[in-house]
Every structure is written in structure tokens, then in C-alpha cells.
mmCIF file with all atom_site columns, C-alpha atoms and ligand atoms in Angstrom:
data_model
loop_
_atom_site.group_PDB
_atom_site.id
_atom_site.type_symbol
_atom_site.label_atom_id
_atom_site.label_alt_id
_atom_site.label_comp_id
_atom_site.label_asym_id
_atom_site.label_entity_id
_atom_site.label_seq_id
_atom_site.pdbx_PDB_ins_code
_atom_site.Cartn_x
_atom_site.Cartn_y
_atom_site.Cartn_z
_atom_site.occupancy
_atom_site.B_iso_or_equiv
_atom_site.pdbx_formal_charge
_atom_site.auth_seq_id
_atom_site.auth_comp_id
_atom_site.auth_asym_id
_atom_site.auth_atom_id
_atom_site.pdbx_PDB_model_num
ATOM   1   C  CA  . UNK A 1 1   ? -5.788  -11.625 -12.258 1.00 98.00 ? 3   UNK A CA  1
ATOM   2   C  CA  . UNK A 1 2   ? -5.049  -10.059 -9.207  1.00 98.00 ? 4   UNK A CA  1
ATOM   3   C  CA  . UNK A 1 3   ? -5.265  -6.619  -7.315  1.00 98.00 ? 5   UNK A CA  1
ATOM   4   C  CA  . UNK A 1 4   ? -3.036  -6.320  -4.822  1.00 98.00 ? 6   UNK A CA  1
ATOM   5   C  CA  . UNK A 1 5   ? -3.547  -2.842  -2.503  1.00 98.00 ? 7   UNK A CA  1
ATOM   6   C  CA  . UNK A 1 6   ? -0.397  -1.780  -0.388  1.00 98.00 ? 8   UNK A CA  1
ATOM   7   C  CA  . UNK A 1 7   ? -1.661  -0.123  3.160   1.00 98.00 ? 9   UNK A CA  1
ATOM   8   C  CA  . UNK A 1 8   ? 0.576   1.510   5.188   1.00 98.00 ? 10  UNK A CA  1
ATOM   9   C  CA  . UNK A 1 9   ? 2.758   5.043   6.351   1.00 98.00 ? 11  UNK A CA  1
ATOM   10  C  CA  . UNK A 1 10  ? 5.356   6.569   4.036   1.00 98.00 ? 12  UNK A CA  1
ATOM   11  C  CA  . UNK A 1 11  ? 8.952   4.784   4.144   1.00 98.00 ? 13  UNK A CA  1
ATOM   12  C  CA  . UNK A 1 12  ? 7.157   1.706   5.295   1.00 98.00 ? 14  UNK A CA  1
ATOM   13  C  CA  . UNK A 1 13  ? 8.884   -0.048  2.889   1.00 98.00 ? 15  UNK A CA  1
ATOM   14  C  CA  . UNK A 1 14  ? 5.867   -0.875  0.078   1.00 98.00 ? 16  UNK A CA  1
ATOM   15  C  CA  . UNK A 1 15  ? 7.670   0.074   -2.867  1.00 97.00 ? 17  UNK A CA  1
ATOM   16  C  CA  . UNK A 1 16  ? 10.735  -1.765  -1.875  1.00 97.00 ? 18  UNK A CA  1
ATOM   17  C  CA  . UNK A 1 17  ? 8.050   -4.788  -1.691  1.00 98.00 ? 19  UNK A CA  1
ATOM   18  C  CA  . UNK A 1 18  ? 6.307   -4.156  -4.697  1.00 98.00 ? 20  UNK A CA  1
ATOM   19  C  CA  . UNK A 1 19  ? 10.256  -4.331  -6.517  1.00 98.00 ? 21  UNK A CA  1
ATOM   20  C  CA  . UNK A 1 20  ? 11.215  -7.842  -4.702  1.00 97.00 ? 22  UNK A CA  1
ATOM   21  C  CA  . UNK A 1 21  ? 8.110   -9.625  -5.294  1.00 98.00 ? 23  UNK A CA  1
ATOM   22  C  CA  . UNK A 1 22  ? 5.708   -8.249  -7.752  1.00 98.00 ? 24  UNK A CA  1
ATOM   23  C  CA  . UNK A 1 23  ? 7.544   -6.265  -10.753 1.00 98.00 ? 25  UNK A CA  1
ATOM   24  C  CA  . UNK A 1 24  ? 8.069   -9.032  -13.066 1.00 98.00 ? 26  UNK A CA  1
ATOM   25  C  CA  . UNK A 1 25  ? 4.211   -9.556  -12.520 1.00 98.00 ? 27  UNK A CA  1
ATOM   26  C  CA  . UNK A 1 26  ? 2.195   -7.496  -11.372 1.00 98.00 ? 28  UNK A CA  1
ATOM   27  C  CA  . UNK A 1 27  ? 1.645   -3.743  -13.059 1.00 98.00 ? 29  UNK A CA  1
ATOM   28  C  CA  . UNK A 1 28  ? 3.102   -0.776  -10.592 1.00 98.00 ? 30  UNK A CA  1
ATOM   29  C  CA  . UNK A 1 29  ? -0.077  1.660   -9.924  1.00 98.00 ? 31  UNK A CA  1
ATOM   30  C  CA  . UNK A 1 30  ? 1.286   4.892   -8.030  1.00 96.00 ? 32  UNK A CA  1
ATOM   31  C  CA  . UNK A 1 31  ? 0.423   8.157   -7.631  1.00 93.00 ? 33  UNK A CA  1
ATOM   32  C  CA  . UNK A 1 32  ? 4.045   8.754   -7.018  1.00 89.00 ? 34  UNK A CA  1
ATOM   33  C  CA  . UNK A 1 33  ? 4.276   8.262   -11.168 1.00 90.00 ? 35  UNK A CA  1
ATOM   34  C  CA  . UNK A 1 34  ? 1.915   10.668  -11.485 1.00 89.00 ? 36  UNK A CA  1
ATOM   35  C  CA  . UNK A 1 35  ? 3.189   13.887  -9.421  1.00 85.00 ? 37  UNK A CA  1
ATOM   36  C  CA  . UNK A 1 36  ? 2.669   16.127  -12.265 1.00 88.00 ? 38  UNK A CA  1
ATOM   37  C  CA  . UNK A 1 37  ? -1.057  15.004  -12.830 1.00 91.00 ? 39  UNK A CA  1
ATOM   38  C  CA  . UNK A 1 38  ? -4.093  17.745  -11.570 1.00 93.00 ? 40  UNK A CA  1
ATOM   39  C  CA  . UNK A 1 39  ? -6.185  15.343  -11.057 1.00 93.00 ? 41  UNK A CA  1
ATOM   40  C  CA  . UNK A 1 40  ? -3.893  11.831  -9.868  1.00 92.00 ? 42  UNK A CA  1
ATOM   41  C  CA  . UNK A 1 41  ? -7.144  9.626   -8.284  1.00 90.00 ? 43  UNK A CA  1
ATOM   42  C  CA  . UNK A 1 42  ? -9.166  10.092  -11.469 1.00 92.00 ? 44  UNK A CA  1
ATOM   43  C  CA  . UNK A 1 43  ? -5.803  8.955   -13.593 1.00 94.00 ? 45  UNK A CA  1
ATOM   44  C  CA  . UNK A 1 44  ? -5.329  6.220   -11.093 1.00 94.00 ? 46  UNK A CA  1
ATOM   45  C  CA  . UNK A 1 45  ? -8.670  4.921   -12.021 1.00 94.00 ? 47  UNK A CA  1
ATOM   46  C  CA  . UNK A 1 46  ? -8.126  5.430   -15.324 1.00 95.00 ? 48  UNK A CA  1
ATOM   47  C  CA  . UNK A 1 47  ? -4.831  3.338   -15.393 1.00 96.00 ? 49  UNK A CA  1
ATOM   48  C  CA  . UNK A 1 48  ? -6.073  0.708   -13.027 1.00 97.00 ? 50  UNK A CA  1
ATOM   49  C  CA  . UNK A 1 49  ? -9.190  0.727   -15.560 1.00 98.00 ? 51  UNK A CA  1
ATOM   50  C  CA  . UNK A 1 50  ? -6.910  -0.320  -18.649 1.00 98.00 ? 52  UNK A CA  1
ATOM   51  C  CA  . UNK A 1 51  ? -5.009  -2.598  -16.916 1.00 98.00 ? 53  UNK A CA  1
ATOM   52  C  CA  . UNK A 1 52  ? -7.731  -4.625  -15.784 1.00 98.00 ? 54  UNK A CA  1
ATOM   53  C  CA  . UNK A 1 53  ? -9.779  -4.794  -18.937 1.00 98.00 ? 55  UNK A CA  1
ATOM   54  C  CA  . UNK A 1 54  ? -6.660  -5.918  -20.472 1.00 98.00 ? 56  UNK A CA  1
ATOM   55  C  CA  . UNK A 1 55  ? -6.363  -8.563  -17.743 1.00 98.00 ? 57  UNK A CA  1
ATOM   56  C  CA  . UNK A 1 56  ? -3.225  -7.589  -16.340 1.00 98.00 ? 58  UNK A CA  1
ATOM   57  C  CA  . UNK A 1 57  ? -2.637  -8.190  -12.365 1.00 98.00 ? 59  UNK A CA  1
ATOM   58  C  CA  . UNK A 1 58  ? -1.658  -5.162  -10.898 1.00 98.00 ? 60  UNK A CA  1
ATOM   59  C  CA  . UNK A 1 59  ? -0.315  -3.557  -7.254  1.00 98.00 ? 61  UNK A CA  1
ATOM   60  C  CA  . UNK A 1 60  ? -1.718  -0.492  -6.207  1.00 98.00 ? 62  UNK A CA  1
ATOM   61  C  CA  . UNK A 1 61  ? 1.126   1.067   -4.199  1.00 98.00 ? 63  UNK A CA  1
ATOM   62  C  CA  . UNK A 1 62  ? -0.082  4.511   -2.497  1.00 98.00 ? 64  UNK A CA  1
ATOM   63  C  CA  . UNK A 1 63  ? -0.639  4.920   1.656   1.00 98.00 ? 65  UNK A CA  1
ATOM   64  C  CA  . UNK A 1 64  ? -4.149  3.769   0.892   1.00 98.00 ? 66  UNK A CA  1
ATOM   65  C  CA  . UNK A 1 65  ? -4.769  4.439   4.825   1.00 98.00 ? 67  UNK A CA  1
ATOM   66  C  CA  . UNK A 1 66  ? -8.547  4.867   4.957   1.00 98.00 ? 68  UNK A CA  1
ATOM   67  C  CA  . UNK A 1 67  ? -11.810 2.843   4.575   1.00 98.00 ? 69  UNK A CA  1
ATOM   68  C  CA  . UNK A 1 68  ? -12.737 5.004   1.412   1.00 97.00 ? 70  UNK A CA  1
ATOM   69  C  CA  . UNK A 1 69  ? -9.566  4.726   -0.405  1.00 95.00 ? 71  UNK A CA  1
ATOM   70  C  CA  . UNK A 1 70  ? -9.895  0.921   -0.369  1.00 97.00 ? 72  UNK A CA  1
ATOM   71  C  CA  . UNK A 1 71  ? -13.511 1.173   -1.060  1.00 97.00 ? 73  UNK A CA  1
ATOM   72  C  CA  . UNK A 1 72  ? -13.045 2.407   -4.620  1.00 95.00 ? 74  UNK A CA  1
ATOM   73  C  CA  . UNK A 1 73  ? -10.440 0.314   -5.449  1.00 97.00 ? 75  UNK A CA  1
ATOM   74  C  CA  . UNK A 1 74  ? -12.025 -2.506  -4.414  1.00 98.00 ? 76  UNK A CA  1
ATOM   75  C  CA  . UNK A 1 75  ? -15.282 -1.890  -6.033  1.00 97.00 ? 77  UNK A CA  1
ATOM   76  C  CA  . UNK A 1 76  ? -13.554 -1.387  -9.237  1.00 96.00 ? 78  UNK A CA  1
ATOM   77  C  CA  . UNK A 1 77  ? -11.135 -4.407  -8.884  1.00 97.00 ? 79  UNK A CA  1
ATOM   78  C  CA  . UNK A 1 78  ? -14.161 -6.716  -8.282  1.00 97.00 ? 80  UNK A CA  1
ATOM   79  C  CA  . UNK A 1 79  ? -16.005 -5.870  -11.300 1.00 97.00 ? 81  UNK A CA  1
ATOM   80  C  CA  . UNK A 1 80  ? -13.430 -7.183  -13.160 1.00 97.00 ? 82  UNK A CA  1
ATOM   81  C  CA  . UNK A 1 81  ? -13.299 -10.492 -11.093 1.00 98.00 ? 83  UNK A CA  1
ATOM   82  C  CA  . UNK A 1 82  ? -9.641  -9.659  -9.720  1.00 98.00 ? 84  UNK A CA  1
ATOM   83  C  CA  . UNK A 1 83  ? -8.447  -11.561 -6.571  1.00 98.00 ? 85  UNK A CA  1
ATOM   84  C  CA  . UNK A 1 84  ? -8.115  -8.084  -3.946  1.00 98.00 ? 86  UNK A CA  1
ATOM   85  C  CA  . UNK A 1 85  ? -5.139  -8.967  -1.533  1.00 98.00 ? 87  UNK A CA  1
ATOM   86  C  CA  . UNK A 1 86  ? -4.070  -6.623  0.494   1.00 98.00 ? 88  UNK A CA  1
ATOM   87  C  CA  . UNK A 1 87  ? -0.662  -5.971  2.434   1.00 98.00 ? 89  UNK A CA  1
ATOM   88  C  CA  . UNK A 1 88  ? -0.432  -3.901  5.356   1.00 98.00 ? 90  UNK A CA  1
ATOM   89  C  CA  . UNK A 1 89  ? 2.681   -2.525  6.462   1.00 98.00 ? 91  UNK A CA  1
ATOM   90  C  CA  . UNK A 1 90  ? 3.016   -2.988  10.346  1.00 95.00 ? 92  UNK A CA  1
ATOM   91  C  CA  . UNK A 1 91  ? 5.666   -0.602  11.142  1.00 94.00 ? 93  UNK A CA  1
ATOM   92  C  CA  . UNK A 1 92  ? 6.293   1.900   14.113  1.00 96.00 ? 94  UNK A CA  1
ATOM   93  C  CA  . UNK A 1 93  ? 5.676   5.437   13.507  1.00 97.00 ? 95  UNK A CA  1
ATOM   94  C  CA  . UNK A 1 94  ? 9.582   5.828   14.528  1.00 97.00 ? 96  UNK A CA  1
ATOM   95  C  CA  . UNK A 1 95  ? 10.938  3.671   12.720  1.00 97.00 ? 97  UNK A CA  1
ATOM   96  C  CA  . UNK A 1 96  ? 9.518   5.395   9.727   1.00 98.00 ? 98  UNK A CA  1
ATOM   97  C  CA  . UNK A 1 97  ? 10.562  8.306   10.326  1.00 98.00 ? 99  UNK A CA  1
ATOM   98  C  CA  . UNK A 1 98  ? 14.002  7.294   10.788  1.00 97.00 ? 100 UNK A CA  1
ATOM   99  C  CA  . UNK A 1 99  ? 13.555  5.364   7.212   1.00 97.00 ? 101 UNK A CA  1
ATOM   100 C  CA  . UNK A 1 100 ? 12.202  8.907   6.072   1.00 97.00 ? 102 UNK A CA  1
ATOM   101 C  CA  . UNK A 1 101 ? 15.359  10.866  6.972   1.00 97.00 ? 103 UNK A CA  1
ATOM   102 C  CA  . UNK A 1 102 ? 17.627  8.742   5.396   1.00 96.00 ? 104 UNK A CA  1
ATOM   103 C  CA  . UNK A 1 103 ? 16.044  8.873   1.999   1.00 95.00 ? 105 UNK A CA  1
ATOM   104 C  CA  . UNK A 1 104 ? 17.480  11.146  -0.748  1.00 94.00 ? 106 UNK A CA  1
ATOM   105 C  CA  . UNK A 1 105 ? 15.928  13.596  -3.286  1.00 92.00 ? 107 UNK A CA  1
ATOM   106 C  CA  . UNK A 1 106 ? 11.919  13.290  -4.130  1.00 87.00 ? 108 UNK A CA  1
ATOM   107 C  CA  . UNK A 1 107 ? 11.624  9.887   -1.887  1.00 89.00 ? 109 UNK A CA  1
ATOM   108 C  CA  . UNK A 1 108 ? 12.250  11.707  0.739   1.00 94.00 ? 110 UNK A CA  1
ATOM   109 C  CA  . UNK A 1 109 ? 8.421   13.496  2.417   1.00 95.00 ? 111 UNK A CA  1
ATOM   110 C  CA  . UNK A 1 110 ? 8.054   15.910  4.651   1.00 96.00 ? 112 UNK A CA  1
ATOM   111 C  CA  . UNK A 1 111 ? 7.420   14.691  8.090   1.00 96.00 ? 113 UNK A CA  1
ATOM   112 C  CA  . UNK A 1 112 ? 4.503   16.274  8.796   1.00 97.00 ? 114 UNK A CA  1
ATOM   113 C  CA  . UNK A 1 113 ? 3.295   13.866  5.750   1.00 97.00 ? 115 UNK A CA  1
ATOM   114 C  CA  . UNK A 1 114 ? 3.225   10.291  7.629   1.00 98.00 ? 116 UNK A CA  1
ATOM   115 C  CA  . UNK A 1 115 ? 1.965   12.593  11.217  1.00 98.00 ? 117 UNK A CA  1
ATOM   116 C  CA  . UNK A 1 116 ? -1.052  13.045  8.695   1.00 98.00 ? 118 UNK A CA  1
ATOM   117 C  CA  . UNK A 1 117 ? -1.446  9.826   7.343   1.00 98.00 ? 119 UNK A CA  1
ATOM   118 C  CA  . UNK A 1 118 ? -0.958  7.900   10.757  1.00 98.00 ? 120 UNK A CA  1
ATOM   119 C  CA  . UNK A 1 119 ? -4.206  9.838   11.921  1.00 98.00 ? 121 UNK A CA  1
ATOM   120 C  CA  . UNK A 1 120 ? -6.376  8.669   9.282   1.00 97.00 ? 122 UNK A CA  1
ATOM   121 C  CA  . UNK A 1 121 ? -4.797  4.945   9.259   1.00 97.00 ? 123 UNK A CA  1
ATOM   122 C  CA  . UNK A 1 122 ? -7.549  1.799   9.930   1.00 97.00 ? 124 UNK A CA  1
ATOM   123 C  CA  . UNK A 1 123 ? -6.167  -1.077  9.335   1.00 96.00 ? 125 UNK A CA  1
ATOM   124 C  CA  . UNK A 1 124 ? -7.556  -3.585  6.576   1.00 97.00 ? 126 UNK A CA  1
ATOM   125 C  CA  . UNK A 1 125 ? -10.124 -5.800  7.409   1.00 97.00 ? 127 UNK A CA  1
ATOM   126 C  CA  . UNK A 1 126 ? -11.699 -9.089  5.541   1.00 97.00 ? 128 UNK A CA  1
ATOM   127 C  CA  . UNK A 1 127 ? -14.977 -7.408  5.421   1.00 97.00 ? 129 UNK A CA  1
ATOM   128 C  CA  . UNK A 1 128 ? -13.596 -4.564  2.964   1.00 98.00 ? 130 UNK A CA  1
ATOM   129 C  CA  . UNK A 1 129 ? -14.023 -7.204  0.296   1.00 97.00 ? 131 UNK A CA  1
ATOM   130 C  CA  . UNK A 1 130 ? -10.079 -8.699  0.459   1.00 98.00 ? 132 UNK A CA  1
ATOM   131 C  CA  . UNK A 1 131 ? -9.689  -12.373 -0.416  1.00 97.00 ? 133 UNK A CA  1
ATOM   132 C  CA  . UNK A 1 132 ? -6.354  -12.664 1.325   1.00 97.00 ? 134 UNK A CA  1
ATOM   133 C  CA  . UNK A 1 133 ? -4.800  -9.679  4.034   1.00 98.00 ? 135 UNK A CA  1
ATOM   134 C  CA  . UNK A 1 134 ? -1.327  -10.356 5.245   1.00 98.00 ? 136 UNK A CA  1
ATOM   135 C  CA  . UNK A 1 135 ? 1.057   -7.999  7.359   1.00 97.00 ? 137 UNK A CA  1
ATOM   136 C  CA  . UNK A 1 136 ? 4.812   -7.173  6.632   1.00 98.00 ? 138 UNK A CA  1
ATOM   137 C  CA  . UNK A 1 137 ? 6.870   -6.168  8.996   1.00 97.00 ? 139 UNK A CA  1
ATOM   138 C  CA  . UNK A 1 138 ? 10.831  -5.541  7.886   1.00 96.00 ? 140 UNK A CA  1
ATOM   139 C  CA  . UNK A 1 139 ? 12.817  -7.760  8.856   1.00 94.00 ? 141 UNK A CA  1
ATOM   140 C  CA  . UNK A 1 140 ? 16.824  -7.699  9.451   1.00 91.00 ? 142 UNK A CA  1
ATOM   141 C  CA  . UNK A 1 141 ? 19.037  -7.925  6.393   1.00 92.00 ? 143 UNK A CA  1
ATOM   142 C  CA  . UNK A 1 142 ? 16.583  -6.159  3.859   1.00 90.00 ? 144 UNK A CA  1
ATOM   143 C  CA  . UNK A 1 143 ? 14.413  -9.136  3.941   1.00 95.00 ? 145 UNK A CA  1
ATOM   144 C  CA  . UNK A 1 144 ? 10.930  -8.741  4.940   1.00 97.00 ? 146 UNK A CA  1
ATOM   145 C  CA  . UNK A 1 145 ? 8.365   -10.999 7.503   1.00 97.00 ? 147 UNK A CA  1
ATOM   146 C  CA  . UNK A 1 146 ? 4.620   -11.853 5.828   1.00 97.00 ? 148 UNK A CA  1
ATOM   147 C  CA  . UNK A 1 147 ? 2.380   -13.534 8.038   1.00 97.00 ? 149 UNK A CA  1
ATOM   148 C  CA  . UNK A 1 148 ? -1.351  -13.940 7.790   1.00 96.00 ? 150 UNK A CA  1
ATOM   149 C  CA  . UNK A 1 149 ? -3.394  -11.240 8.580   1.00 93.00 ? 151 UNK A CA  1
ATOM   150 C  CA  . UNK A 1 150 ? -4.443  -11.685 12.297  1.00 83.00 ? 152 UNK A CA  1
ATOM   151 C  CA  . UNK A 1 151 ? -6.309  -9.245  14.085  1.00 70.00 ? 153 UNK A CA  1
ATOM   152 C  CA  . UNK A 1 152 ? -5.734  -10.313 17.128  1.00 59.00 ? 154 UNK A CA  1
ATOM   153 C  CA  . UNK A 1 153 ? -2.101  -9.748  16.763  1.00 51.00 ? 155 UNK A CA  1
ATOM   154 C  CA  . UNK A 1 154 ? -2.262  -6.292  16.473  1.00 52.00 ? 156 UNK A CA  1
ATOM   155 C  CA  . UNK A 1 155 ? -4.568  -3.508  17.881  1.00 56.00 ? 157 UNK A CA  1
ATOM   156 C  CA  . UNK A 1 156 ? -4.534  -1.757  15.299  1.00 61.00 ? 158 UNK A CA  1
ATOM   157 C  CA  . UNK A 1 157 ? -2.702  1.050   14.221  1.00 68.00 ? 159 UNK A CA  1
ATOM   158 C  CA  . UNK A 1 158 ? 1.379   1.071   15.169  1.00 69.00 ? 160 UNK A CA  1
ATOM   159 C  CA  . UNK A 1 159 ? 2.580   2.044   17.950  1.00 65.00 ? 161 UNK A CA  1
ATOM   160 C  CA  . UNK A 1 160 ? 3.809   5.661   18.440  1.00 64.00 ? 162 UNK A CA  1
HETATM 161 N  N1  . ATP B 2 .   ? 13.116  -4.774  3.974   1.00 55.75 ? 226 ATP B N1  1
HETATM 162 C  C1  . ATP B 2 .   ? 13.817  -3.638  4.136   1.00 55.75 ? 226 ATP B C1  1
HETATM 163 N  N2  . ATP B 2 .   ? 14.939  -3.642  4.857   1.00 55.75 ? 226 ATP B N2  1
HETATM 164 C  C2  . ATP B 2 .   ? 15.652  -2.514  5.033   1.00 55.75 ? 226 ATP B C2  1
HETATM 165 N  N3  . ATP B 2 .   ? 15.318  -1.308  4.515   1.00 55.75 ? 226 ATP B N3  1
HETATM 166 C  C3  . ATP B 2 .   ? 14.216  -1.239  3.793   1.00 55.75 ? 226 ATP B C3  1
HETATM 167 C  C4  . ATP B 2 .   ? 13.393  -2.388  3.554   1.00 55.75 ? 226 ATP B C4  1
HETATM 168 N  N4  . ATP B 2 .   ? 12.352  -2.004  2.805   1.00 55.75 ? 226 ATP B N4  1
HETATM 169 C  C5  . ATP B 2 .   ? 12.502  -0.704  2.577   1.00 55.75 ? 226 ATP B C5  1
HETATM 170 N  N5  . ATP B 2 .   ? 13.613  -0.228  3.159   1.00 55.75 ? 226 ATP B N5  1
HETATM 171 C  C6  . ATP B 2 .   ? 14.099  1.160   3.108   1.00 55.75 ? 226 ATP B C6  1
HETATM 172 O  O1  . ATP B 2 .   ? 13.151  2.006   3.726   1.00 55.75 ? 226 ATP B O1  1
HETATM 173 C  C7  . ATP B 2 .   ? 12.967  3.196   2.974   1.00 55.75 ? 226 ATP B C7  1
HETATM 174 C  C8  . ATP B 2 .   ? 11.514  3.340   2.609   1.00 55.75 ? 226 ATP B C8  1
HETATM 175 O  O2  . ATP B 2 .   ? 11.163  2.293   1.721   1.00 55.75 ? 226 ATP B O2  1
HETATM 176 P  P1  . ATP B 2 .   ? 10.125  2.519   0.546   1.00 55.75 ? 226 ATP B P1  1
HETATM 177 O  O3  . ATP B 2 .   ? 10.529  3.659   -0.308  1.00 55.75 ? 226 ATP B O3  1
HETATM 178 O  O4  . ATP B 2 .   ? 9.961   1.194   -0.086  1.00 55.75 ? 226 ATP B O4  1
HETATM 179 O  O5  . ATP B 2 .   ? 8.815   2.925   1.397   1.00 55.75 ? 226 ATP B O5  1
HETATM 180 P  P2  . ATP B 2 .   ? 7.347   3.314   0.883   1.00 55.75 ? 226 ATP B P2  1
HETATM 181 O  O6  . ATP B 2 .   ? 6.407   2.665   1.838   1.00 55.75 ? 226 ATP B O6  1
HETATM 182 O  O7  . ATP B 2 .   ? 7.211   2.997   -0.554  1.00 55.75 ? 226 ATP B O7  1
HETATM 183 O  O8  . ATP B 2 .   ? 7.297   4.884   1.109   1.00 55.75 ? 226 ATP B O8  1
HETATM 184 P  P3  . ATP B 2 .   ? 6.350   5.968   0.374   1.00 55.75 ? 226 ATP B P3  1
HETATM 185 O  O9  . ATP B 2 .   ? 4.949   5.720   0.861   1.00 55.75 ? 226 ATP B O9  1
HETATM 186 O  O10 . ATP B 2 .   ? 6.866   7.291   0.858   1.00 55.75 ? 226 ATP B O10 1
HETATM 187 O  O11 . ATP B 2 .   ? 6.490   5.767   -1.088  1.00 55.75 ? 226 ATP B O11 1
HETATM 188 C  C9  . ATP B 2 .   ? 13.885  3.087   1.758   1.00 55.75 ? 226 ATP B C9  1
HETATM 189 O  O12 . ATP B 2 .   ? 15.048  3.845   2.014   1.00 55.75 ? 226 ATP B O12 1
HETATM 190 C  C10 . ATP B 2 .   ? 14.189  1.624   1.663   1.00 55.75 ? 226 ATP B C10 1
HETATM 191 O  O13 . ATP B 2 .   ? 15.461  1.385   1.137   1.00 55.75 ? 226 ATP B O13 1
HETATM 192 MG MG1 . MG  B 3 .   ? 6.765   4.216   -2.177  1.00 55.75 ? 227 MG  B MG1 1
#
């Protein structure tokens, strides 16, 4: 059973991912689904709760930019033994933006939105508790490039 946690800016492409390579497998855990909940982290838990003690794998597909956000999943993903793998979204602030405008209807967020999440960004790290970290970068042709997590690769947030 697996938990795999999505990091990265709005329009980065992680629900795109989560549809190629995880739906027929893996459970979809978004806050997006739950826009009309008051209280969306405490439902969160309570879905990702279920699915786990039922022993489903699932993919936690929010922003999921800060230490704390991770934290609790984490914790809650490793008392049910679940392999945490985490995929962060290497993308320029730009290009994200530009992804941004041409989306339609609700997928489409303010901009001020990924401003505000690129502030509180850190970038995963092995010591957070993940078995496996990898970074996706989108690559020509609607495909997308995974390679191993590497920190030396990147300093960190992307580049403005
Ligand atoms: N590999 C790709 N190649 C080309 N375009 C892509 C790719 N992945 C995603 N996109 C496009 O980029 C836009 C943003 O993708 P997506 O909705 O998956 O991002 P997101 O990270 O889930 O955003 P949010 O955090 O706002 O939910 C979409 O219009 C999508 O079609
Ligand atoms: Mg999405």
C-alpha cells in the first residue's frame, strides 16, 4: 500500500499526473473534491483515514508546499505501514502561470494563488519520512520527465 504526496505550484501539472499514471490504482485524495466542505483538512484526514484502513494505495494531490502539510500526512500514512513517495513538481513560476491562464472554468486560480504558494514552497526532503522522492518536470508532447530526487540538481525552489 502506498501513499503517494504530490508537491508542487498550481497548474504544475499534478493532476494531469495523478490521471496518466495512478487512477486505475491509486485512490484520488483532493481538496479540490471537496470545495464545498467547512472544514476540507479534517475531511482529508478523514478520507485518507478510510482508505488506508481499508488498504487501499492512495495519491494525495493538493500543493502540499510546506514542511507541516507533509508532516501530517506522513505521520498518518506511516501508521498504517504505507510506502510515502513523494513527487515534486519542478516547474518555473512562469511557466505556471502561463499553464494557469489557459485553463477554463473552476481549474482555472487566481494568480495571486500560486504568488502565495511559491512563498511557502520547501522542497521535499528524505528526512520528512519519504521512502522514494522523484521530480517531474513536463516534458514536450504532454509527456512528462521523472528522475530521482537529487538535491543537488536543484536549489531548491523554481526559478522566478
Ligand atoms: N505533461 C503535460 N504536458 C502539457 N500540458 C500539461 C501537462 N501536464 C499538465 N498540463 C496542462 O497544464 C495545466 C495544469 O495541469 P494540472 O491541472 O494537472 O495542474 P495541477 O498541478 O493539478 O494544478 P492545481 O494545483 O491548480 O490543481 C492543464 O491545462 C494541463 O492540461
Ligand atoms: Mg490539480
Amino acid at each position: 500500500m502506498e501513499m503517494v504526496i504530490l508537491i508542487g505550484l498550481q497548474a504544475s501539472g499534478k493532476s494531469t499526473f495523478f490521471r496518466t499514471y495512478f487512477a486505475n490504482s491509486h485512490e484520488l485524495i483532493s481538496k479540490d473534491l471537496m470545495r464545498n466542505n467547512k472544514r476540507p483538512s479534517r475531511r482529508q484526514a478523514q478520507l485518507l483515514t478510510a482508505a488506508l484502513e481499508a488498504g487501499r494505495s492512495v495519491v494525495v494531490d493538493n500543493t502540499n508546499p510546506t514542511l507541516e502539510d507533509r508532516e501530517a500526512l506522513i505521520k498518518l500514512g506511516r501508521q498504517y505501514k504505507a510506502k510515502i513517495i513523494g513527487y515534486y513538481f519542478d516547474s518555473t513560476l512562469q511557466d505556471c502561470l502561463n499553464r494557469n491562464q489557459q485553463r477554463t472554468g473552476k481549474a482555472k486560480v487566481l494568480d495571486v494563488g500560486l504568488y502565495a504558494t511559491l512563498k511557502k514552497l520547501t522542497p521535499p526532503d528524505y528526512s520528512e519520512g519519504f521512502l522514494q522522492l522523484f521530480q517531474v518536470a513536463i516534458a514536450p508532447h504532454g509527456a512528462f520527465n521523472i528522475q530521482p530526487w537529487e538535491v543537488e540538481q536543484t536549489d531548491g525552489k523554481p526559478e522566478v
